[in-house]
Amino acid sequence: MTEILTAAQMRAIELAAIESGEVTGLELMERAGRGVVDAIFDAWPDFKTARGPAPEPPKYFWQDEDAYKAIVLCGPGNNGGDGFVVARLLRDAGWVVEVFLYGDAGQLPPDAKTNYQRWSEIGAIRAFADISEEILNGASLTIDAIFGTGLTRPLPDEIGNVLQFVSVQANSRSKVRPPIVAVDVPSGIDADSGRPISHSVIENDEGYYTPALTVTFGAAKVGHFLDTCTSDYSCNSVSDRRGPSLVVKPIGVEHRIEVAAGNSRIVDLFEPDKARHIDLLGRSSVGLNLLFLSKDRGGHKFSHGHALVLTGGFGKTGAARLAARGALRVGAGLVTLGVPPNAQMEVASQIAGLMMTRVQGGEALAETLTDARLNAVCVGPGFGHERARALVPVVLSNKRATVLDADALSAFANAPEELFETLHENCILTPHKGEFARLFPDLANRLAEVPTRGPAYSKVDATREAAARAGCVVLFKGPDTVIAAPDGKCSINSAHYERSAPWLATAGSGDVLAGFITGLLARGFSAMDAAETGAWLHVECAIAFGPGLIAEDLPEILPKVFCELGL
Ligand SMILES: NC(=O)C1=CN([C@@H]2O[C@H](COP(=O)(O)OP(=O)(O)OC[C@H]3O[C@@H](n4cnc5c(N)ncnc54)[C@H](O)[C@@H]3O)[C@@H](O)[C@H]2O)[C@@H](O)CC1
Ligand SMILES: [K+]
């Protein structure tokens, strides 16, 4: 896992580094600008050869130019300061650079002003109003250094119009224009929530603009993995297949983020009284409880747990069967489907490796659960509201580790408190957006409000509040899945950038996720570990399978993922 930061945490780290005397703000800005230029050259190696032949493709390069041209848009704060550094370094590398400044140069903060002056000695600075189609023509890149972590208010129209102009061009499928590189954060997006502040003139029919490349410093920010910031729409991405890229460049303050292994997290440095840190379940599996995924050589099937997956009635058992298959593949020793009599034939004819028991009503379920070896339960996929209202209380009163998904959540839309009262610490709720809104309508409404100030209310905030209210782990699904425990522990399972997995948006994929988590609970994982590991494996399976994925493929590709993890 990687720790990701809020804007306030990043500011505190930079301030601490500057105040300690180990680095100046000006030096940090130089490193940031250098990081952006390095990242550009890594992403587009052809750009390193300043006056070389035109690269093939990209199409946005005009063949008759003999130098690359960058448009650098600078804002009124230190993000703009980074922009002046980028402009100077690109010019040093032989580029033609056109710089535009929003606002009054006299009001720039000191380090940004120094870099403004350095640029003024070698190049012109023009106003945003001067940006035109003509100027964009022939440019290889647009650098967005307007706002970074300091955005607090809605964008002024003047900036919105410019961003719309350059981004619509960059994202247009008909006109292929210079891709945009965002410095730290795409301007207009709040770094904590990933959401645009206020109405945004940059939003067009195809959504907010997506930079081909975002280069951030020290550590990624929470908002990079949430909401609009993760929109996949981009035409001129670094790699068309993978979509937009996010690169984190070190600026020499990283030792303050992870001073040493263990308890030296940023939270302990700056917010010691709160368990507030946020982990990213990213490309690396480090920090996940994967060691325990290996099976004990001396173990037998009962030593790996026994999961009970409850099914709906006739014609509705597919979802639970998918979940059961997931639980079995993830390594539960035994998986039993709890089936009402009218669905027995349907289930019996379609399962292999799974067991089946008859579970009609609450009494039968209570009787089934007298078997203490059944140590994890999955309830909800394809279950039906009526059956859920009758059986969920029985499941919960038996205090087994339990995953509540789909109908087990929606069935309580009219009385969520009734559900919350019976939940316990070994439960996991796995709502998607609609189910979340049914159980936590006030939080969903807050999340739906258009933010007018930064930091905006985020999916992380909503999931944490939901977990505290429910008294158990909540896994709020989406491409930006957020997992939170009642004590505030929180992680984001990112399916973005190099972990982009669009094929995961397929019917039944959530059922398999519920099954993975149930299987891990059966194997003895804690609720938070099971949710994090299950969600992470789910995305890994989608990536391993690739295009054409359907839900049935997810459990079947899991052995390959395990093999690659060295289990
Ligand atoms: N603090 C540091 O030492 C470093 C900061 N760096 C850069 O500095 C950025 C943060 O700098 P700042 O804190 O100056 O923040 P920004 O540069 O993001 O913007 C802050 C400025 O914009 C104004 N502002 C905010 N929202 C506005 C709006 N909607 N309309 C008009 N004006 C608005 C603020 O009043 C302030 O003047 C980072 O994102 C990063 O790019 C890097 O240079 C690394 C070092
Ligand atoms: K920016």
XYZ file of C-alpha atoms and ligand atoms in Angstrom:
613
model
C 0.000 0.000 0.000
C 1.037 3.533 -0.588
C 0.053 6.424 1.552
C -1.726 9.212 -0.292
C -2.129 12.722 1.023
C -4.611 15.505 1.401
C -3.641 18.991 0.247
C -3.305 20.105 3.892
C -0.970 17.212 4.696
C 1.198 17.995 1.679
C 1.395 21.665 2.641
C 2.361 20.706 6.191
C 5.122 18.431 4.919
C 6.547 21.072 2.610
C 6.402 23.679 5.332
C 8.147 21.371 7.806
C 10.898 20.667 5.265
C 11.376 24.386 4.582
C 11.272 25.404 8.240
C 13.826 22.752 9.176
C 16.258 24.476 6.822
C 16.931 21.328 4.791
C 15.511 22.867 1.623
C 14.137 26.192 0.422
C 10.732 26.700 -1.175
C 12.511 27.855 -4.309
C 14.476 24.620 -4.497
C 11.289 22.586 -4.024
C 9.725 24.495 -6.895
C 12.749 23.850 -9.088
C 12.546 20.118 -8.297
C 8.824 20.119 -9.048
C 9.357 21.793 -12.433
C 12.227 19.440 -13.223
C 10.006 16.495 -12.280
C 7.364 17.620 -14.759
C 9.871 17.949 -17.584
C 11.436 14.555 -16.783
C 8.006 12.961 -16.731
C 7.190 14.509 -20.115
C 10.378 13.123 -21.615
C 9.706 9.695 -20.084
C 6.186 9.677 -21.470
C 7.104 10.931 -24.937
C 10.745 9.938 -25.495
C 10.728 11.598 -28.917
C 10.374 14.978 -27.220
C 13.888 14.670 -25.831
C 15.330 15.214 -29.256
C 14.487 18.868 -29.395
C 15.113 19.498 -33.036
C 14.990 16.002 -34.327
C 12.657 14.579 -36.925
C 8.943 14.537 -36.285
C 7.862 11.569 -34.202
C 5.574 8.963 -35.780
C 2.762 9.112 -34.629
C 1.638 11.293 -32.682
C -0.598 12.998 -35.166
C -0.701 16.251 -33.235
C 2.800 17.101 -34.339
C 2.979 19.292 -37.372
C 5.535 17.821 -39.687
C 6.908 21.101 -40.951
C 7.973 22.409 -37.534
C 11.557 21.966 -36.558
C 11.195 22.595 -32.828
C 8.610 21.420 -30.370
C 6.323 24.065 -29.025
C 4.712 24.186 -25.574
C 1.928 26.420 -24.325
C 2.378 27.005 -20.585
C -0.631 28.314 -18.655
C 0.415 29.768 -15.294
C -1.897 30.620 -12.389
C -1.554 33.117 -9.526
C 0.040 30.790 -6.933
C 2.917 28.355 -6.585
C 1.401 26.012 -9.159
C 1.974 28.869 -11.594
C 5.516 29.105 -10.198
C 6.078 25.481 -11.200
C 4.823 26.458 -14.646
C 7.512 29.137 -15.049
C 10.168 26.549 -14.121
C 8.766 24.099 -16.675
C 8.775 26.849 -19.312
C 12.433 27.674 -18.621
C 13.570 24.036 -18.604
C 11.730 23.218 -21.809
C 13.283 26.274 -23.427
C 16.716 25.112 -22.226
C 15.934 21.815 -23.947
C 15.407 23.618 -27.239
C 11.638 24.062 -27.219
C 9.671 27.070 -28.350
C 7.625 28.084 -25.314
C 4.694 30.493 -25.065
C 3.739 31.502 -21.532
C 0.384 32.893 -20.393
C -0.280 34.244 -16.907
C -3.608 34.596 -15.165
C -3.697 37.526 -12.761
C -1.357 40.177 -11.556
C 2.343 39.325 -11.560
C 2.845 41.711 -8.624
C 0.641 39.468 -6.452
C 2.548 36.237 -7.089
C 3.914 34.527 -3.953
C 7.702 35.006 -3.529
C 9.043 31.783 -5.103
C 6.626 31.996 -8.000
C 7.605 35.633 -8.494
C 11.296 34.717 -8.616
C 10.577 32.178 -11.339
C 8.353 34.645 -13.137
C 11.253 37.092 -13.188
C 13.688 34.429 -14.401
C 11.368 33.632 -17.250
C 10.780 37.327 -18.029
C 14.484 37.667 -18.756
C 14.293 35.093 -21.526
C 10.736 35.103 -22.811
C 7.449 36.919 -23.132
C 4.426 36.539 -20.887
C 0.977 37.173 -22.265
C -2.545 37.324 -20.901
C -5.005 34.439 -21.103
C -7.219 36.518 -23.383
C -4.542 36.252 -26.075
C -4.814 32.472 -26.407
C -6.158 31.605 -29.808
C -6.547 28.749 -32.194
C -3.595 30.109 -34.108
C -1.350 29.905 -31.055
C -2.416 26.377 -30.295
C -1.692 25.311 -33.838
C 1.598 23.596 -34.016
C 1.969 23.135 -30.270
C 3.070 19.720 -29.066
C 1.890 20.146 -25.490
C -0.190 22.388 -23.275
C 1.008 22.663 -19.672
C -1.737 23.315 -17.125
C -0.046 25.108 -14.209
C -3.020 27.255 -13.246
C -4.098 25.779 -9.904
C -2.795 22.922 -7.807
C -3.484 22.082 -4.187
C -4.393 25.690 -3.402
C -7.704 25.778 -5.275
C -10.374 26.870 -2.824
C -12.983 28.690 -4.857
C -14.894 28.255 -8.090
C -12.859 28.925 -11.201
C -13.314 32.398 -12.648
C -14.984 32.262 -16.055
C -11.871 33.580 -17.727
C -9.913 30.501 -16.654
C -12.811 28.155 -17.292
C -13.120 29.454 -20.821
C -9.434 28.976 -21.539
C -9.405 25.479 -20.088
C -12.465 24.598 -22.071
C -10.862 25.913 -25.204
C -7.624 23.977 -24.840
C -9.197 20.851 -23.392
C -12.021 20.533 -25.863
C -9.356 20.723 -28.501
C -7.179 18.186 -26.755
C -10.026 15.781 -26.149
C -11.752 16.239 -29.441
C -11.966 13.183 -31.584
C -12.222 15.191 -34.755
C -9.463 17.718 -34.153
C -6.348 16.136 -32.782
C -4.601 18.829 -30.791
C -1.852 19.094 -28.174
C -2.342 16.838 -25.190
C -2.431 18.517 -21.790
C 0.029 17.878 -18.989
C -1.401 18.878 -15.592
C 1.038 20.119 -12.984
C 0.130 18.477 -9.653
C -3.658 18.456 -10.166
C -5.861 19.232 -13.177
C -6.883 22.853 -12.582
C -10.361 23.288 -11.210
C -10.312 19.915 -9.485
C -10.156 19.809 -5.705
C -7.105 17.777 -4.660
C -8.897 16.089 -1.743
C -12.088 14.945 -3.416
C -11.219 14.744 -7.109
C -14.278 16.913 -7.771
C -14.540 20.167 -9.731
C -15.277 23.153 -7.504
C -18.652 24.607 -8.410
C -20.252 24.650 -11.819
C -17.603 24.139 -14.307
C -17.542 25.640 -17.699
C -14.958 23.016 -18.553
C -17.516 20.272 -18.360
C -18.746 19.477 -21.805
C -20.830 16.592 -23.091
C -17.953 14.267 -22.578
C -17.193 15.308 -18.996
C -14.373 17.197 -17.392
C -11.169 17.487 -19.283
C -8.679 14.726 -18.672
C -5.007 15.500 -18.950
C -2.983 12.942 -20.841
C -0.464 13.130 -18.021
C -0.654 14.488 -14.487
C 2.628 14.950 -12.653
C 2.381 15.300 -8.898
C 5.046 15.717 -6.226
C 6.174 13.724 -3.198
C 3.063 11.563 -2.987
C -0.168 11.270 -4.933
C -3.086 13.241 -3.559
C -6.289 11.545 -2.449
C -8.323 13.299 -5.128
C -6.217 11.799 -7.910
C -8.055 8.526 -7.330
C -11.578 9.814 -6.787
C -14.516 11.063 -8.795
C -13.951 13.296 -11.809
C -10.187 13.125 -11.565
C -10.413 9.485 -12.546
C -12.528 10.054 -15.613
C -11.050 7.945 -18.357
C -12.031 10.177 -21.219
C -8.966 11.256 -23.046
C -7.987 11.087 -26.638
C -4.354 12.044 -26.707
C -3.258 10.030 -23.720
C 0.327 8.951 -23.229
C -0.725 5.496 -24.175
C -4.042 5.320 -25.968
C -4.697 1.832 -24.706
C -4.149 2.618 -21.055
C -5.687 6.060 -20.882
C -4.431 8.926 -18.781
C -1.293 8.621 -16.681
C -0.369 9.835 -13.224
C 3.301 10.157 -12.303
C 4.601 10.924 -8.808
C 7.966 12.683 -8.844
C 10.105 12.860 -5.715
C 11.040 16.353 -4.534
C 13.154 15.348 -1.539
C 10.475 15.465 1.165
C 9.508 11.817 0.862
C 11.349 10.863 4.052
C 8.779 12.974 5.868
C 5.986 10.929 4.364
C 7.470 7.579 5.247
C 10.182 8.278 7.767
C 10.674 4.583 8.375
C 8.595 1.468 8.207
C 5.915 1.113 10.824
C 4.251 3.949 12.628
C 5.973 6.842 11.034
C 3.109 7.764 8.786
C 2.154 11.290 8.014
C -0.822 10.936 10.324
C 1.524 10.433 13.236
C 3.526 13.452 12.274
C 0.711 15.892 11.800
C -2.550 14.463 13.083
C -1.473 12.154 15.909
C -4.901 12.050 17.494
C -6.727 10.769 14.458
C -6.487 7.541 12.510
C -6.790 9.570 9.369
C -4.287 8.215 6.912
C -5.500 6.892 3.609
C -3.835 4.007 1.849
C -3.886 3.368 -1.832
C -4.307 -0.219 -2.952
C -2.338 0.393 -6.053
C -0.171 -1.556 -8.399
C 1.927 -3.032 -5.628
C 0.479 -5.611 -3.294
C 2.932 -4.668 -0.546
C 1.137 -4.188 2.746
C -1.798 -6.385 1.854
C -2.299 -9.498 3.870
C -1.303 -11.737 0.985
C 1.018 -13.974 2.954
C -2.017 -15.585 4.494
C -3.375 -16.424 1.081
C -0.922 -19.277 0.786
C -2.429 -22.486 2.043
C -0.907 -24.286 4.982
C 0.599 -27.508 3.608
C -0.627 -29.590 6.516
C -4.115 -28.112 6.459
C -7.349 -29.831 5.463
C -10.480 -28.309 4.021
C -11.982 -27.322 7.362
C -8.834 -25.482 8.368
C -9.553 -22.982 5.580
C -13.039 -22.166 6.703
C -16.531 -22.924 5.506
C -18.552 -20.211 3.805
C -22.319 -20.154 3.494
C -23.688 -18.259 0.506
C -27.450 -17.753 0.606
C -29.310 -17.809 -2.705
C -32.570 -16.293 -3.906
C -35.475 -18.346 -5.222
C -36.039 -20.133 -8.533
C -34.556 -18.252 -11.486
C -32.608 -15.938 -9.190
C -29.711 -18.076 -8.047
C -27.057 -17.046 -10.591
C -25.691 -14.159 -8.547
C -25.185 -16.273 -5.439
C -23.593 -19.046 -7.501
C -21.108 -16.525 -8.872
C -20.334 -15.374 -5.338
C -19.911 -18.974 -4.170
C -17.508 -19.726 -7.000
C -15.517 -16.641 -5.997
C -15.407 -17.749 -2.368
C -14.192 -21.210 -3.361
C -11.500 -19.942 -5.731
C -10.158 -17.478 -3.196
C -9.486 -20.442 -0.996
C -12.328 -21.103 1.429
C -12.046 -24.809 2.339
C -15.739 -25.437 1.748
C -18.567 -23.397 0.316
C -22.217 -24.258 0.822
C -25.115 -22.640 -0.984
C -28.175 -22.076 1.182
C -31.046 -22.634 -1.259
C -34.847 -22.404 -0.892
C -36.637 -25.624 -1.942
C -38.042 -24.158 -5.158
C -34.537 -23.478 -6.444
C -32.871 -26.726 -5.445
C -33.048 -28.340 -8.877
C -31.766 -25.212 -10.577
C -28.799 -24.958 -8.266
C -28.034 -28.687 -8.122
C -27.750 -28.880 -11.887
C -25.256 -26.044 -12.124
C -22.691 -26.439 -9.412
C -19.539 -28.414 -9.058
C -17.251 -28.312 -6.040
C -19.933 -26.565 -4.021
C -22.337 -28.014 -1.498
C -25.963 -27.212 -1.057
C -28.301 -27.081 1.872
C -31.988 -26.269 2.026
C -32.717 -22.897 3.624
C -36.305 -21.779 3.326
C -37.070 -19.416 6.214
C -35.526 -18.031 9.358
C -35.923 -21.202 11.352
C -34.139 -23.333 8.811
C -31.372 -20.759 8.623
C -30.974 -20.644 12.390
C -30.781 -24.426 12.393
C -28.133 -24.384 9.629
C -26.089 -21.866 11.562
C -25.903 -24.109 14.617
C -23.015 -25.714 12.707
C -20.146 -23.715 14.168
C -17.907 -24.645 11.247
C -19.870 -22.237 9.025
C -17.717 -19.262 9.845
C -18.605 -16.749 7.109
C -21.863 -15.830 5.389
C -22.656 -13.976 2.179
C -26.166 -12.613 1.885
C -27.775 -10.396 -0.730
C -26.857 -11.287 -4.334
C -30.085 -12.119 -6.197
C -31.785 -12.546 -2.836
C -35.037 -10.589 -3.129
C -36.173 -7.970 -0.637
C -38.689 -10.107 1.161
C -36.280 -12.930 1.764
C -33.665 -10.379 2.852
C -35.942 -8.760 5.433
C -36.729 -12.192 6.868
C -33.265 -13.727 6.861
C -30.757 -10.897 7.335
C -31.701 -10.437 11.023
C -31.181 -14.159 11.578
C -27.763 -14.083 9.927
C -26.712 -11.058 11.958
C -27.965 -12.373 15.279
C -25.710 -15.387 14.786
C -22.671 -13.063 14.720
C -20.844 -14.782 11.889
C -18.430 -12.818 9.762
C -20.861 -11.568 7.109
C -20.853 -9.810 3.766
C -24.074 -7.914 3.055
C -24.489 -7.026 -0.597
C -27.217 -6.055 -3.091
C -30.737 -6.908 -1.822
C -29.489 -7.380 1.748
C -28.818 -3.624 1.634
C -31.668 -2.354 -0.536
C -34.265 -4.257 1.504
C -33.573 -1.896 4.399
C -33.950 1.323 2.419
C -37.006 2.299 4.475
C -35.426 1.561 7.813
C -31.634 1.626 7.625
C -31.375 2.123 11.409
C -32.944 -1.288 11.915
C -30.104 -2.770 9.950
C -27.416 -0.676 11.661
C -28.595 -1.768 15.099
C -27.976 -5.410 14.281
C -24.680 -5.078 12.404
C -21.502 -6.026 14.225
C -17.780 -5.473 13.734
C -17.339 -8.579 11.589
C -19.732 -7.324 8.942
C -18.919 -5.732 5.612
C -21.413 -3.743 3.575
C -20.579 -3.605 -0.141
C -22.925 -1.006 -1.663
C -22.643 0.468 -5.125
C -23.701 4.081 -5.580
C -27.453 3.390 -5.684
C -27.393 1.045 -2.693
C -25.272 3.521 -0.745
C -27.873 6.229 -1.393
C -30.642 3.950 -0.126
C -28.902 3.291 3.190
C -27.208 6.654 3.679
C -29.414 9.151 1.805
C -28.078 12.200 3.654
C -24.454 11.313 2.881
C -25.288 10.571 -0.752
C -27.070 13.926 -1.024
C -24.057 15.729 0.357
C -21.893 13.944 -2.144
C -24.231 14.937 -4.954
C -24.191 18.639 -4.034
C -22.088 20.776 -6.324
C -19.126 21.864 -4.208
C -18.542 25.589 -3.914
C -15.440 25.465 -1.718
C -12.381 23.286 -1.342
C -11.709 20.906 0.286
C -14.976 19.431 -0.942
C -16.917 16.595 0.667
C -15.483 13.430 -0.853
C -16.260 9.777 -1.317
C -13.672 9.107 1.386
C -15.567 11.391 3.804
C -18.887 9.748 2.946
C -17.578 6.203 3.309
C -15.917 6.974 6.620
C -19.122 8.487 7.967
C -21.097 5.506 6.712
C -18.747 3.038 8.418
C -18.953 4.935 11.697
C -22.745 4.994 11.497
C -23.086 1.332 10.529
C -20.461 0.205 13.038
C -18.771 -2.022 10.484
C -16.602 -1.937 7.379
C -18.178 -0.252 4.371
C -16.828 -0.901 0.888
C -18.312 1.734 -1.406
C -17.937 0.299 -4.906
C -17.070 2.040 -8.114
C -14.001 2.442 -10.254
C -12.846 4.419 -7.208
C -13.738 1.886 -4.525
C -13.349 3.313 -1.018
C -13.110 1.002 1.980
C -13.478 2.369 5.497
C -13.682 0.963 9.006
C -15.581 2.561 11.894
C -12.296 3.770 13.449
C -11.507 5.882 10.340
C -9.021 3.481 8.749
C -9.466 3.959 5.069
C -8.122 2.839 1.737
C -8.903 3.380 -1.910
C -8.773 0.488 -4.318
C -7.845 2.262 -7.480
C -8.742 0.918 -10.895
C -7.201 3.864 -12.681
C -4.167 4.895 -14.638
C -1.961 1.808 -14.977
C -4.588 -0.290 -13.123
C -7.453 0.778 -15.327
C -9.937 -2.099 -15.644
C -12.958 -0.899 -17.619
C -14.096 -4.446 -18.404
C -14.914 -4.869 -14.723
C -18.102 -2.918 -15.335
C -20.037 -6.065 -16.230
C -23.095 -7.781 -14.788
C -22.271 -10.041 -11.862
C -18.838 -8.639 -11.178
C -20.023 -7.278 -7.811
C -21.358 -10.722 -6.887
C -17.930 -12.229 -7.440
C -16.397 -9.484 -5.296
C -18.817 -10.332 -2.480
C -17.751 -13.955 -2.872
C -14.027 -13.176 -2.777
C -14.499 -11.216 0.431
C -16.657 -13.935 1.989
C -14.048 -16.562 1.135
C -11.334 -14.482 2.768
C -13.486 -14.007 5.875
C -13.910 -17.780 5.992
C -10.148 -18.103 5.835
C -9.838 -15.951 8.937
C -9.078 -12.516 7.496
C -10.335 -9.579 9.537
C -13.185 -7.599 7.977
C -10.940 -4.743 6.813
C -8.234 -7.095 5.492
C -10.803 -9.220 3.671
C -12.430 -6.191 2.060
C -9.123 -4.663 0.980
C -7.609 -7.903 -0.271
C -10.798 -9.012 -2.039
C -11.187 -5.669 -3.790
C -7.538 -5.611 -4.813
C -7.643 -9.173 -6.204
C -10.855 -8.354 -8.075
C -9.108 -5.613 -10.068
C -6.004 -7.773 -10.537
C -8.203 -10.503 -12.035
C -9.793 -8.043 -14.458
C -6.379 -6.775 -15.547
C -5.030 -10.317 -15.906
C -7.984 -11.370 -18.075
C -8.214 -8.188 -20.139
C -10.792 -7.265 -22.768
C -13.829 -9.483 -23.148
C -14.042 -10.196 -19.428
C -17.381 -11.314 -18.016
C -18.089 -12.019 -14.365
C -17.695 -15.793 -14.733
C -14.091 -15.248 -15.799
C -13.075 -13.524 -12.581
C -12.907 -16.595 -10.317
C -11.338 -18.627 -13.119
C -8.445 -16.230 -13.657
C -7.700 -16.004 -9.940
C -5.289 -18.997 -9.949
C -3.144 -17.165 -12.521
C -3.112 -14.041 -10.347
C -2.135 -16.158 -7.335
C 0.648 -17.802 -9.331
C 2.008 -14.409 -10.329
C 1.986 -13.379 -6.689
C 4.160 -16.399 -5.984
C 1.642 -18.239 -3.798
N 4.396 24.716 -1.156
C 5.535 24.412 -1.776
O 6.570 24.619 -1.253
C 5.513 23.792 -3.121
C 4.402 23.930 -3.891
N 4.381 23.450 -5.121
C 3.293 23.798 -6.014
O 2.464 24.749 -5.430
C 1.114 24.357 -5.518
C 0.373 24.906 -4.372
O 0.590 26.279 -4.396
P -0.427 27.309 -3.766
O -0.725 26.921 -2.380
O 0.129 28.648 -4.010
O -1.758 27.042 -4.560
P -2.151 27.212 -6.095
O -1.011 27.602 -6.925
O -2.895 25.987 -6.437
O -3.208 28.404 -6.068
C -3.301 29.274 -4.998
C -3.611 30.655 -5.449
O -4.766 30.694 -6.209
C -5.760 31.477 -5.560
N -7.024 30.798 -5.832
C -7.480 29.654 -5.322
N -8.636 29.313 -5.891
C -8.884 30.272 -6.809
C -9.891 30.478 -7.744
N -10.884 29.648 -7.891
N -9.832 31.559 -8.535
C -8.828 32.435 -8.442
N -7.826 32.299 -7.579
C -7.851 31.230 -6.778
C -5.379 31.532 -4.139
O -5.893 32.674 -3.526
C -3.863 31.556 -4.285
O -3.421 32.836 -4.643
C 1.157 22.864 -5.594
O 0.005 22.353 -6.227
C 2.420 22.635 -6.375
O 2.134 22.702 -7.757
C 5.585 22.875 -5.709
O 6.279 23.956 -6.254
C 6.443 22.187 -4.715
C 6.735 23.087 -3.590
K -2.596 22.360 -12.452
